[in-house]
Amino acid sequence: MRVSLNEIQVICRKAFEGIGFAPGDCDDAAEMIARLQQQGLDGIGALKKALDFLHDEVDRPIETCYEDATQLTLDAHGQSVLRCAAQAIELGVGKALRGGSALIRVRHCHNRILLLGYLARCAGEGLNFCVYWRDARQELVATFSAGNTHPALRVYDLPQPAQGDEQSINVLISRHFALLPRLSAADAAPTLEFSQPAAAGGLQVNDEVWAQLKKLGERVLVESTEESRRRGAGEGSDAR
Amino acid sequence: MMSHTDTDTSSALRPTARVMDLERLGSHFQSRLSFVRSSMRRMMNEQWRIQRTCFDLDAEGFGTAIYRIDTASAHYHCVIFSTYLPPEKRSDRVIADQWDVSFVLLAGDVDEQQLADLRRNVPLQEAGRFDSRVLVLSRANRSLRNFERFLEALAEGCQPDPRQLAEVGYLYRTTAVYGNGKFGIADFSCLQGTADFTQPFSAQMFTVYLLRHFSIEQIEHMARARNPQRAVGLDPALQRYLGVGNSTGLGMAPFLINHPQLVNQWLWARETALAQVVAQAADLPHAQRFQALLLRARRHLQQTSTEDQRQSGIDQQTLADLEQLAEWFAGQSVNAGLWSRLQAWAEVNVGTGCQELLVSLLLELYPEQVDPLAEQMSVNEGFRLNAEMPLDELCDLIETKYRWALDYDLSDAEANHFFWYRSAEKEEPRLGERAMEPGAEKEMQLGIAHNIQRCHRALLAYREQHPRQLTAHFLLALPQFKGTVCRLQGMARCAFGEIRANLMDRGMLPIHLLRCKLAFFGAGKFDPKSSRWVRITLFQGAPLVSEIGQPFPDDWNFAVMPELTNAAGAL
């Protein structure tokens, strides 16, 4: 089905609220997912995948493992990247503006693709971004050149299952150089490329996923009773 | 567009604490900056062409009407479906599922297939699906009393009694006017392509104006059908005095809390306009114009009726104040500082209602100063975290800009009396009593003061442990405060925008929120049905479609009842 940008934002906000995220995270999620959808990156699909993990979401601090003038490594301890995307990126932007470049790394986090939806906010800073992460089978590399709100995203198959610290996401930020995705390699072939913005006139989403999101959003609704119908919206509100 | 900051003409603007007081916001009146005024100005100045291309109604007024609208840059269609509504189904609540009329404003043309699609979906409203060619989706119910009386009079060759319109100024009352992407229609950003609807709510206001036009044509059609020999058209003076009603409840209230940057922009424009007007050197023509406007506003308010005791009391007080103001003004010398003296006098001598009515009157006096501000009512919303703000600075910000929030005693039960929630019944926003009703765990986050206090407490404790850290570090340790911090950092740069009230307080009246937004729309004749529900009238006094292209004084605020020479006698 086709939906408006506003509908995507509203349903995301409500779905995240329904799961129990803090209001600030719900707002961020709404914007990030809508942005991804606009960029043709199936933010709604990413949200759906994310939701499978989120029932175990825990409310914990984000740990700072290391920080200096150009680097920041955080550990999200299994939480959604949503909880720290703003803090991590904005600190990184500050470091890159001062020092010329920065490397931000968030370990043990979920919904990593959502981070791409945040970066559009930083388009006006004159910085180049390169974001990469791996899951079990693929490596994803997104590059934003300065001033651009749309990333070039490449997905590479990994020849063997990745090991080690794979629930991390890495963001390279630089004022002076742009990183491009590798163009060709013997051991990897790009499988998808999304660099076109979605067309105006509504955004295409999967009906089933949409229905599931709506259902999640309904968790924020309070059951209606005769009493609440009568008094909750204002006595006499049915005046003819 | 940047939101306007404290540094812009700040010393000339009224203090934030006064402007953002909830009761004062709830005392606003329509003004030159209202969206119906700027919409009308655009239609008239650009000579929009509105033509009826289909009017397929039966004798009862049921059927389809289509209007085509041509502007300088684009064309649109308005498609209206009028259908029989069983009396027991007629309701203004958002939980209604059938209405007397349902209608849309579309970009471009409408073909047969699209018309069939619309015919299926538009009457369903929220239960239907729409695409981005639809710009506005709305519905309205008849004012049964007026409908019948108008029909009777016109069919007999008479004009209806103007007093009916003074009491209930419309034939139709909208109960929702949707824009910005609801149910699949076009996002607001899609309207930025042409010059026609770039200002917030301008597309919605225009659609309401078309409903007013339709209501006139429909009632005349029905009168002719009832009595072809004797029926007459509605007198133009009555046509102008006919507006469109609107019924608004709690659904509108969260908007003002959730869009503080937009609210800031509107109030900045209003206060800036006021400051610019007050700075003008008064002369005799302007003083006389002021007196004429004052007289008209008094008559308009005298003709405003409501059964709500609180509102009625307020209106009576405002009328008494206006009389006093008129007397004082008549005794003043007309010289350069007159407006400034007037404003200072009013601050001390009359109530809030009269003070805010005075703002509306003053805004009429110097159109060349005020009208450009009506084109600056939109803003790019969104807060971006200032990650590197030192904790001391963040603390200072809260303690200065949000002192008002820190000063509430929120430990008191009265301060937590209400909670706002969305009902499972069509997501209708409702107010619940925390101590008595279930659902508080799902409450909407409208307690800005509460959030600020919680954040401040946590921040003080964190700063004690980590005095040299930055805001981002605080939010890494305590991510739940991210929303509050982003908002307060962003709003600290705005002069206005944060409504100074505890929205959970027992004494809080939601109607103040409704009135503030509705006044910006251009509403008149505020008629509360409770502290959570209000009826208003839009476009009362506005020029007619047939008058587009004729000289336009742009002076139709505070419409007063016309005197007709041959009005119908008995009611």
Short mmCIF file of C-alpha atoms in Angstrom, two decimals, chain B residues 107-558:
data_model
loop_
_atom_site.label_atom_id
_atom_site.label_comp_id
_atom_site.label_asym_id
_atom_site.label_seq_id
_atom_site.Cartn_x
_atom_site.Cartn_y
_atom_site.Cartn_z
CA ALA B 107 -4.57 18.79 -6.91
CA GLY B 108 -5.15 18.81 -10.67
CA ASP B 109 -7.97 17.10 -12.47
CA VAL B 110 -10.40 14.43 -11.40
CA ASP B 111 -11.33 11.68 -13.86
CA GLU B 112 -14.17 9.16 -13.74
CA GLN B 113 -12.12 6.47 -12.12
CA GLN B 114 -10.82 8.72 -9.44
CA LEU B 115 -14.32 10.03 -8.84
CA ALA B 116 -15.58 6.47 -8.35
CA ASP B 117 -12.70 5.84 -5.95
CA LEU B 118 -13.48 9.01 -4.03
CA ARG B 119 -17.16 8.18 -3.89
CA ARG B 120 -16.25 4.94 -2.13
CA ASN B 121 -13.70 6.34 0.26
CA VAL B 122 -14.47 9.96 1.07
CA PRO B 123 -17.69 9.22 2.98
CA LEU B 124 -15.72 6.74 5.07
CA GLN B 125 -13.25 9.44 6.12
CA GLU B 126 -10.71 7.85 8.54
CA ALA B 127 -11.79 4.38 7.45
CA GLY B 128 -10.99 5.13 3.80
CA ARG B 129 -7.68 5.30 1.93
CA PHE B 130 -6.52 8.17 -0.19
CA ASP B 131 -3.56 9.05 -2.37
CA SER B 132 -1.35 12.08 -2.53
CA ARG B 133 -3.51 13.87 -5.09
CA VAL B 134 -5.86 14.57 -2.21
CA LEU B 135 -4.70 17.63 -0.31
CA VAL B 136 -7.45 17.99 2.27
CA LEU B 137 -10.03 15.54 3.61
CA SER B 138 -12.98 16.76 5.63
CA ARG B 139 -16.61 16.28 6.69
CA ALA B 140 -19.37 18.38 8.13
CA ASN B 141 -22.82 18.12 9.65
CA ARG B 142 -25.81 20.34 9.08
CA SER B 143 -27.03 22.83 11.63
CA LEU B 144 -30.54 21.38 11.53
CA ARG B 145 -32.31 24.41 12.93
CA ASN B 146 -30.71 26.83 10.50
CA PHE B 147 -31.17 24.50 7.56
CA GLU B 148 -34.87 24.18 8.10
CA ARG B 149 -35.48 27.85 8.85
CA PHE B 150 -33.44 29.01 5.87
CA LEU B 151 -35.22 26.60 3.60
CA GLU B 152 -38.63 27.66 4.82
CA ALA B 153 -37.93 31.35 4.41
CA LEU B 154 -36.24 31.16 0.99
CA ALA B 155 -38.87 28.80 -0.39
CA GLU B 156 -41.53 31.32 0.60
CA GLY B 157 -39.72 34.14 -1.15
CA CYS B 158 -38.45 35.65 2.10
CA GLN B 159 -35.08 36.07 3.69
CA PRO B 160 -34.31 34.21 6.91
CA ASP B 161 -34.06 36.27 10.08
CA PRO B 162 -30.48 37.52 10.45
CA ARG B 163 -30.72 36.92 14.19
CA GLN B 164 -30.57 33.19 13.52
CA LEU B 165 -27.17 33.63 11.94
CA ALA B 166 -26.07 35.90 14.75
CA GLU B 167 -26.83 33.04 17.11
CA VAL B 168 -25.58 30.17 14.96
CA GLY B 169 -23.57 31.61 12.10
CA TYR B 170 -23.50 28.68 9.70
CA LEU B 171 -25.39 26.00 7.84
CA TYR B 172 -22.58 23.46 8.21
CA ARG B 173 -20.26 22.55 11.02
CA THR B 174 -17.01 20.69 10.22
CA THR B 175 -15.84 18.19 12.80
CA ALA B 176 -12.40 17.50 11.36
CA VAL B 177 -10.37 18.99 8.52
CA TYR B 178 -7.41 16.76 7.74
CA GLY B 179 -4.21 17.71 5.98
CA ASN B 180 -0.56 16.73 6.03
CA GLY B 181 -0.51 13.09 5.07
CA LYS B 182 -3.39 11.77 7.15
CA PHE B 183 -4.84 8.53 5.76
CA GLY B 184 -2.52 8.69 2.74
CA ILE B 185 -3.28 12.22 1.53
CA ALA B 186 -0.47 14.57 0.47
CA ASP B 187 2.16 15.50 3.02
CA PHE B 188 2.43 19.19 3.85
CA SER B 189 5.81 19.23 2.09
CA CYS B 190 4.02 18.43 -1.19
CA LEU B 191 2.26 21.79 -0.94
CA GLN B 192 5.55 23.67 -1.02
CA GLY B 193 5.84 23.25 -4.80
CA THR B 194 3.44 26.06 -5.71
CA ALA B 195 2.79 29.39 -4.03
CA ASP B 196 -0.86 28.58 -3.30
CA PHE B 197 -0.75 26.68 -0.02
CA THR B 198 2.71 27.14 1.47
CA GLN B 199 1.47 28.53 4.77
CA PRO B 200 0.32 26.10 7.46
CA PHE B 201 -3.39 25.21 7.32
CA SER B 202 -3.96 27.39 4.27
CA ALA B 203 -5.18 24.43 2.20
CA GLN B 204 -7.56 23.44 5.00
CA MET B 205 -8.91 26.97 5.39
CA PHE B 206 -9.48 27.24 1.65
CA THR B 207 -11.41 23.98 1.63
CA VAL B 208 -13.60 25.25 4.46
CA TYR B 209 -14.24 28.40 2.40
CA LEU B 210 -15.43 26.21 -0.47
CA LEU B 211 -17.82 24.45 1.87
CA ARG B 212 -19.28 27.84 2.78
CA HIS B 213 -19.82 28.55 -0.91
CA PHE B 214 -21.40 25.13 -1.44
CA SER B 215 -23.71 25.58 1.55
CA ILE B 216 -25.15 28.72 -0.04
CA GLU B 217 -25.64 27.09 -3.43
CA GLN B 218 -27.14 23.98 -1.87
CA ILE B 219 -29.69 25.78 0.27
CA GLU B 220 -30.78 27.92 -2.68
CA HIS B 221 -31.08 24.80 -4.81
CA MET B 222 -33.19 23.06 -2.16
CA ALA B 223 -35.44 26.10 -1.78
CA ARG B 224 -35.98 26.25 -5.53
CA ALA B 225 -36.79 22.54 -5.57
CA ARG B 226 -39.30 22.97 -2.77
CA ASN B 227 -41.05 25.92 -4.38
CA PRO B 228 -39.86 26.77 -7.88
CA GLN B 229 -42.33 29.63 -8.32
CA ARG B 230 -41.65 31.62 -5.20
CA ALA B 231 -38.16 30.68 -4.02
CA VAL B 232 -35.52 33.42 -3.87
CA GLY B 233 -31.78 33.42 -3.46
CA LEU B 234 -30.12 34.30 -0.19
CA ASP B 235 -29.49 38.03 0.19
CA PRO B 236 -25.78 38.79 -0.42
CA ALA B 237 -25.51 40.46 2.98
CA LEU B 238 -26.70 37.23 4.59
CA GLN B 239 -24.45 35.18 2.36
CA ARG B 240 -21.51 37.16 3.64
CA TYR B 241 -22.70 36.78 7.20
CA LEU B 242 -22.87 33.02 6.75
CA GLY B 243 -19.74 31.22 7.88
CA VAL B 244 -18.78 27.63 8.48
CA GLY B 245 -18.97 26.19 11.96
CA ASN B 246 -16.46 23.94 13.55
CA SER B 247 -16.70 21.68 16.53
CA THR B 248 -13.42 20.99 18.32
CA GLY B 249 -12.55 18.88 21.28
CA LEU B 250 -9.47 17.58 23.02
CA GLY B 251 -8.02 16.20 19.79
CA MET B 252 -6.58 19.60 18.99
CA ALA B 253 -4.97 20.17 22.39
CA PRO B 254 -1.84 17.99 22.12
CA PHE B 255 -0.89 19.78 18.90
CA LEU B 256 0.18 22.91 20.72
CA ILE B 257 2.42 20.93 23.08
CA ASN B 258 3.87 18.76 20.34
CA HIS B 259 4.67 21.61 17.95
CA PRO B 260 6.31 24.24 20.14
CA GLN B 261 8.44 25.62 17.31
CA LEU B 262 5.37 26.27 15.19
CA VAL B 263 3.59 27.85 18.13
CA ASN B 264 6.67 30.00 18.68
CA GLN B 265 6.59 31.14 15.07
CA TRP B 266 2.91 32.12 15.27
CA LEU B 267 3.31 33.99 18.51
CA TRP B 268 6.51 35.62 17.39
CA ALA B 269 4.68 36.91 14.29
CA ARG B 270 1.78 38.20 16.38
CA GLU B 271 3.93 39.89 18.99
CA THR B 272 6.25 41.35 16.36
CA ALA B 273 3.27 42.74 14.47
CA LEU B 274 1.98 44.24 17.70
CA ALA B 275 5.34 45.82 18.52
CA GLN B 276 5.58 47.30 15.03
CA VAL B 277 2.08 48.74 15.20
CA VAL B 278 2.60 50.22 18.65
CA ALA B 279 5.79 51.89 17.41
CA GLN B 280 3.89 53.75 14.67
CA ALA B 281 3.21 57.43 15.18
CA ALA B 282 -0.57 57.73 15.50
CA ASP B 283 -2.50 60.24 13.40
CA LEU B 284 -6.13 61.25 13.16
CA PRO B 285 -7.19 58.91 10.33
CA HIS B 286 -5.74 55.91 12.17
CA ALA B 287 -7.27 56.96 15.47
CA GLN B 288 -10.67 57.26 13.82
CA ARG B 289 -10.24 53.92 12.16
CA PHE B 290 -9.40 52.43 15.53
CA GLN B 291 -12.58 53.83 17.02
CA ALA B 292 -14.66 52.40 14.18
CA LEU B 293 -13.05 48.97 14.64
CA LEU B 294 -13.61 49.17 18.38
CA LEU B 295 -17.29 49.89 17.87
CA ARG B 296 -17.67 47.02 15.46
CA ALA B 297 -15.85 44.62 17.78
CA ARG B 298 -18.16 45.61 20.63
CA ARG B 299 -21.22 44.94 18.51
CA HIS B 300 -19.75 41.63 17.36
CA LEU B 301 -19.13 40.55 20.93
CA GLN B 302 -22.61 41.66 21.99
CA GLN B 303 -23.94 39.41 19.24
CA THR B 304 -21.89 36.45 20.43
CA SER B 305 -24.02 34.09 22.43
CA THR B 306 -23.05 31.13 24.53
CA GLU B 307 -24.72 29.10 27.23
CA ASP B 308 -21.38 28.44 28.88
CA GLN B 309 -21.40 30.41 32.11
CA ARG B 310 -17.66 30.86 32.34
CA GLN B 311 -17.37 32.19 28.78
CA SER B 312 -20.45 34.32 29.13
CA GLY B 313 -19.02 35.94 32.25
CA ILE B 314 -15.75 36.60 30.47
CA ASP B 315 -17.51 38.11 27.45
CA GLN B 316 -19.54 40.42 29.70
CA GLN B 317 -16.38 41.55 31.45
CA THR B 318 -14.69 42.16 28.09
CA LEU B 319 -17.67 44.23 26.93
CA ALA B 320 -17.55 46.32 30.08
CA ASP B 321 -13.81 46.77 29.59
CA LEU B 322 -14.28 47.78 25.97
CA GLU B 323 -16.68 50.50 27.01
CA GLN B 324 -14.16 51.80 29.47
CA LEU B 325 -11.43 51.63 26.86
CA ALA B 326 -13.53 53.55 24.34
CA GLU B 327 -14.18 56.29 26.88
CA TRP B 328 -10.51 56.58 27.79
CA PHE B 329 -9.45 56.60 24.15
CA ALA B 330 -11.95 59.30 23.23
CA GLY B 331 -10.30 61.55 25.77
CA GLN B 332 -6.75 61.05 24.46
CA SER B 333 -4.75 63.45 22.31
CA VAL B 334 -3.81 61.94 19.00
CA ASN B 335 -0.06 62.12 18.95
CA ALA B 336 2.94 59.97 18.22
CA GLY B 337 2.93 57.88 21.41
CA LEU B 338 -0.80 57.14 21.48
CA TRP B 339 -0.65 53.42 20.70
CA SER B 340 2.05 52.88 23.26
CA ARG B 341 0.01 54.75 25.88
CA LEU B 342 -3.05 52.74 24.95
CA GLN B 343 -1.22 49.47 25.40
CA ALA B 344 0.22 50.55 28.75
CA TRP B 345 -3.19 51.75 29.96
CA ALA B 346 -4.86 48.48 28.94
CA GLU B 347 -2.28 46.37 30.76
CA VAL B 348 -3.29 47.96 34.02
CA ASN B 349 -6.95 48.78 33.59
CA VAL B 350 -8.70 46.01 31.71
CA GLY B 351 -8.85 42.22 31.79
CA THR B 352 -7.02 39.69 29.63
CA GLY B 353 -9.90 39.28 27.19
CA CYS B 354 -9.99 42.98 26.42
CA GLN B 355 -6.19 43.19 26.24
CA GLU B 356 -6.04 40.44 23.63
CA LEU B 357 -8.98 41.87 21.70
CA LEU B 358 -7.04 45.11 21.64
CA VAL B 359 -4.14 43.25 20.00
CA SER B 360 -6.48 42.13 17.21
CA LEU B 361 -7.76 45.67 16.74
CA LEU B 362 -4.30 47.20 16.64
CA LEU B 363 -3.15 44.64 14.08
CA GLU B 364 -5.79 45.97 11.66
CA LEU B 365 -4.40 49.49 11.58
CA TYR B 366 -1.18 49.15 9.59
CA PRO B 367 -1.59 46.39 6.98
CA GLU B 368 1.71 47.18 5.29
CA GLN B 369 3.50 46.29 8.56
CA VAL B 370 1.39 43.30 9.50
CA ASP B 371 0.45 41.46 6.31
CA PRO B 372 3.99 40.35 5.37
CA LEU B 373 4.21 38.53 8.71
CA ALA B 374 1.25 36.37 7.68
CA GLU B 375 3.54 34.84 5.06
CA GLN B 376 6.04 33.82 7.73
CA MET B 377 3.91 31.42 9.74
CA SER B 378 5.70 28.25 8.73
CA VAL B 379 8.89 26.80 10.18
CA ASN B 380 11.03 23.69 9.74
CA GLU B 381 10.42 21.75 12.88
CA GLY B 382 12.77 19.34 14.59
CA PHE B 383 15.31 19.49 17.35
CA ARG B 384 18.95 18.55 16.93
CA LEU B 385 20.96 17.58 19.96
CA ASN B 386 23.68 20.02 20.96
CA ALA B 387 25.92 17.24 22.20
CA GLU B 388 28.83 19.35 23.34
CA MET B 389 26.94 21.74 25.58
CA PRO B 390 28.69 21.65 28.96
CA LEU B 391 26.56 20.43 31.85
CA ASP B 392 26.79 23.78 33.60
CA GLU B 393 25.34 25.48 30.59
CA LEU B 394 22.54 22.92 30.29
CA CYS B 395 21.70 23.43 33.92
CA ASP B 396 21.70 27.20 33.56
CA LEU B 397 19.42 26.92 30.59
CA ILE B 398 16.85 24.97 32.55
CA GLU B 399 17.13 27.23 35.56
CA THR B 400 16.60 30.39 33.55
CA LYS B 401 14.44 29.52 30.54
CA TYR B 402 12.41 26.91 32.36
CA ARG B 403 12.25 28.53 35.78
CA TRP B 404 8.48 28.57 35.33
CA ALA B 405 8.46 24.76 35.13
CA LEU B 406 10.75 24.35 38.14
CA ASP B 407 8.52 26.58 40.23
CA TYR B 408 5.48 24.30 40.12
CA ASP B 409 4.96 22.14 43.19
CA LEU B 410 4.36 18.89 41.37
CA SER B 411 4.37 16.75 44.48
CA ASP B 412 0.87 17.96 45.22
CA ALA B 413 -1.96 15.58 44.28
CA GLU B 414 -3.85 18.46 42.63
CA ALA B 415 -0.85 19.00 40.34
CA ASN B 416 -1.18 15.45 39.05
CA HIS B 417 -4.93 15.25 38.94
CA PHE B 418 -5.35 14.61 35.22
CA PHE B 419 -3.72 12.41 32.66
CA TRP B 420 -4.13 12.70 28.90
CA TYR B 421 -4.66 9.52 26.94
CA ARG B 422 -5.79 8.14 23.60
CA SER B 423 -8.88 5.98 23.65
CA ALA B 424 -9.07 2.70 21.76
CA GLU B 425 -12.20 4.19 20.28
CA LYS B 426 -10.84 5.78 17.12
CA GLU B 427 -7.85 7.07 19.09
CA GLU B 428 -9.90 9.94 20.47
CA PRO B 429 -7.83 11.95 22.97
CA ARG B 430 -9.45 12.08 26.39
CA LEU B 431 -8.70 13.38 29.85
CA GLY B 432 -8.76 10.97 32.73
CA GLU B 433 -8.58 11.46 36.47
CA ARG B 434 -5.45 9.75 37.69
CA ALA B 435 -6.85 8.73 41.06
CA MET B 436 -10.01 7.23 39.67
CA GLU B 437 -9.55 5.90 36.19
CA PRO B 438 -7.36 3.26 34.57
CA GLY B 439 -4.91 3.99 31.77
CA ALA B 440 -2.42 6.39 33.37
CA GLU B 441 0.43 4.05 32.48
CA LYS B 442 -0.33 4.82 28.84
CA GLU B 443 -0.59 8.54 29.26
CA MET B 444 0.48 10.96 26.55
CA GLN B 445 3.64 12.88 27.32
CA LEU B 446 2.19 16.33 27.67
CA GLY B 447 3.61 17.06 31.11
CA ILE B 448 6.48 19.29 29.99
CA ALA B 449 6.90 20.78 33.44
CA HIS B 450 7.08 17.30 34.95
CA ASN B 451 9.68 16.20 32.39
CA ILE B 452 11.78 19.29 33.01
CA GLN B 453 11.77 18.77 36.75
CA ARG B 454 12.74 15.11 36.46
CA CYS B 455 15.51 15.97 34.01
CA HIS B 456 16.80 18.78 36.18
CA ARG B 457 17.01 16.55 39.24
CA ALA B 458 18.89 13.86 37.32
CA LEU B 459 21.18 16.43 35.77
CA LEU B 460 22.13 17.95 39.11
CA ALA B 461 22.98 14.53 40.49
CA TYR B 462 25.00 13.59 37.41
CA ARG B 463 26.86 16.88 37.32
CA GLU B 464 27.90 16.37 40.91
CA GLN B 465 29.70 13.15 39.87
CA HIS B 466 30.95 14.33 36.47
CA PRO B 467 31.24 18.12 36.48
CA ARG B 468 33.36 18.39 33.35
CA GLN B 469 31.31 16.17 31.11
CA LEU B 470 29.10 17.24 28.27
CA THR B 471 25.39 16.92 27.56
CA ALA B 472 25.97 13.90 25.32
CA HIS B 473 27.63 12.04 28.18
CA PHE B 474 24.71 12.76 30.47
CA LEU B 475 22.40 11.36 27.80
CA LEU B 476 24.53 8.28 27.28
CA ALA B 477 24.23 7.53 30.97
CA LEU B 478 20.54 8.45 31.07
CA PRO B 479 19.17 8.11 27.53
CA GLN B 480 15.57 8.50 28.72
CA PHE B 481 16.07 12.27 28.96
CA LYS B 482 17.13 12.73 25.37
CA GLY B 483 13.76 13.99 24.19
CA THR B 484 13.47 16.50 26.99
CA VAL B 485 17.02 17.78 26.55
CA CYS B 486 16.72 18.17 22.77
CA ARG B 487 13.49 20.07 23.23
CA LEU B 488 14.75 22.39 25.91
CA GLN B 489 17.96 23.15 24.04
CA GLY B 490 15.98 23.95 20.92
CA MET B 491 13.27 25.93 22.65
CA ALA B 492 15.78 27.95 24.64
CA ARG B 493 16.56 29.72 21.37
CA CYS B 494 12.90 30.64 20.90
CA ALA B 495 11.31 33.61 22.60
CA PHE B 496 7.93 31.88 22.78
CA GLY B 497 6.49 28.44 22.14
CA GLU B 498 6.42 26.73 25.53
CA ILE B 499 3.00 26.99 27.06
CA ARG B 500 3.36 27.98 30.65
CA ALA B 501 1.01 25.61 32.39
CA ASN B 502 0.91 22.32 34.18
CA LEU B 503 -1.36 20.35 31.91
CA MET B 504 -2.14 17.80 34.57
CA ASP B 505 -3.30 20.30 37.14
CA ARG B 506 -6.83 19.96 38.42
CA GLY B 507 -7.55 23.59 37.57
CA MET B 508 -6.23 23.37 34.00
CA LEU B 509 -8.77 24.21 31.31
CA PRO B 510 -8.00 22.50 27.98
CA ILE B 511 -10.28 24.95 26.22
CA HIS B 512 -7.55 27.60 26.47
CA LEU B 513 -5.38 25.47 24.19
CA LEU B 514 -8.20 25.01 21.74
CA ARG B 515 -9.05 28.69 21.63
CA CYS B 516 -5.45 29.72 21.03
CA LYS B 517 -5.08 27.52 17.96
CA LEU B 518 -8.57 28.29 16.69
CA ALA B 519 -7.97 32.02 17.00
CA PHE B 520 -4.91 31.64 14.79
CA PHE B 521 -7.16 29.87 12.30
CA GLY B 522 -9.44 32.90 12.43
CA ALA B 523 -12.29 31.58 14.53
CA GLY B 524 -15.02 33.80 15.88
CA LYS B 525 -18.08 33.32 18.07
CA PHE B 526 -16.46 31.02 20.61
CA ASP B 527 -19.17 28.89 22.15
CA PRO B 528 -17.79 26.37 24.65
CA LYS B 529 -19.90 23.32 25.33
CA SER B 530 -17.68 22.37 28.27
CA SER B 531 -14.10 22.95 29.35
CA ARG B 532 -13.04 20.44 26.67
CA TRP B 533 -15.26 21.22 23.73
CA VAL B 534 -15.96 24.35 21.75
CA ARG B 535 -17.90 25.44 18.69
CA ILE B 536 -16.71 28.30 16.56
CA THR B 537 -17.44 29.96 13.23
CA LEU B 538 -14.96 30.58 10.43
CA PHE B 539 -15.26 32.98 7.48
CA GLN B 540 -18.25 34.83 8.90
CA GLY B 541 -18.25 38.17 7.07
CA ALA B 542 -15.85 37.00 4.38
CA PRO B 543 -16.24 38.11 0.75
CA LEU B 544 -18.19 35.83 -1.55
CA VAL B 545 -16.82 33.85 -4.47
CA SER B 546 -18.69 36.24 -6.77
CA GLU B 547 -16.76 39.13 -5.23
CA ILE B 548 -13.33 37.76 -6.12
CA GLY B 549 -11.89 40.25 -8.56
CA GLN B 550 -13.76 43.24 -7.15
CA PRO B 551 -12.20 45.93 -4.94
CA PHE B 552 -11.40 44.40 -1.59
CA PRO B 553 -10.97 46.47 1.57
CA ASP B 554 -9.80 43.37 3.52
CA ASP B 555 -11.74 44.48 6.54
CA TRP B 556 -14.21 41.75 7.40
CA ASN B 557 -13.09 40.89 10.93
CA PHE B 558 -15.64 40.86 13.73
#
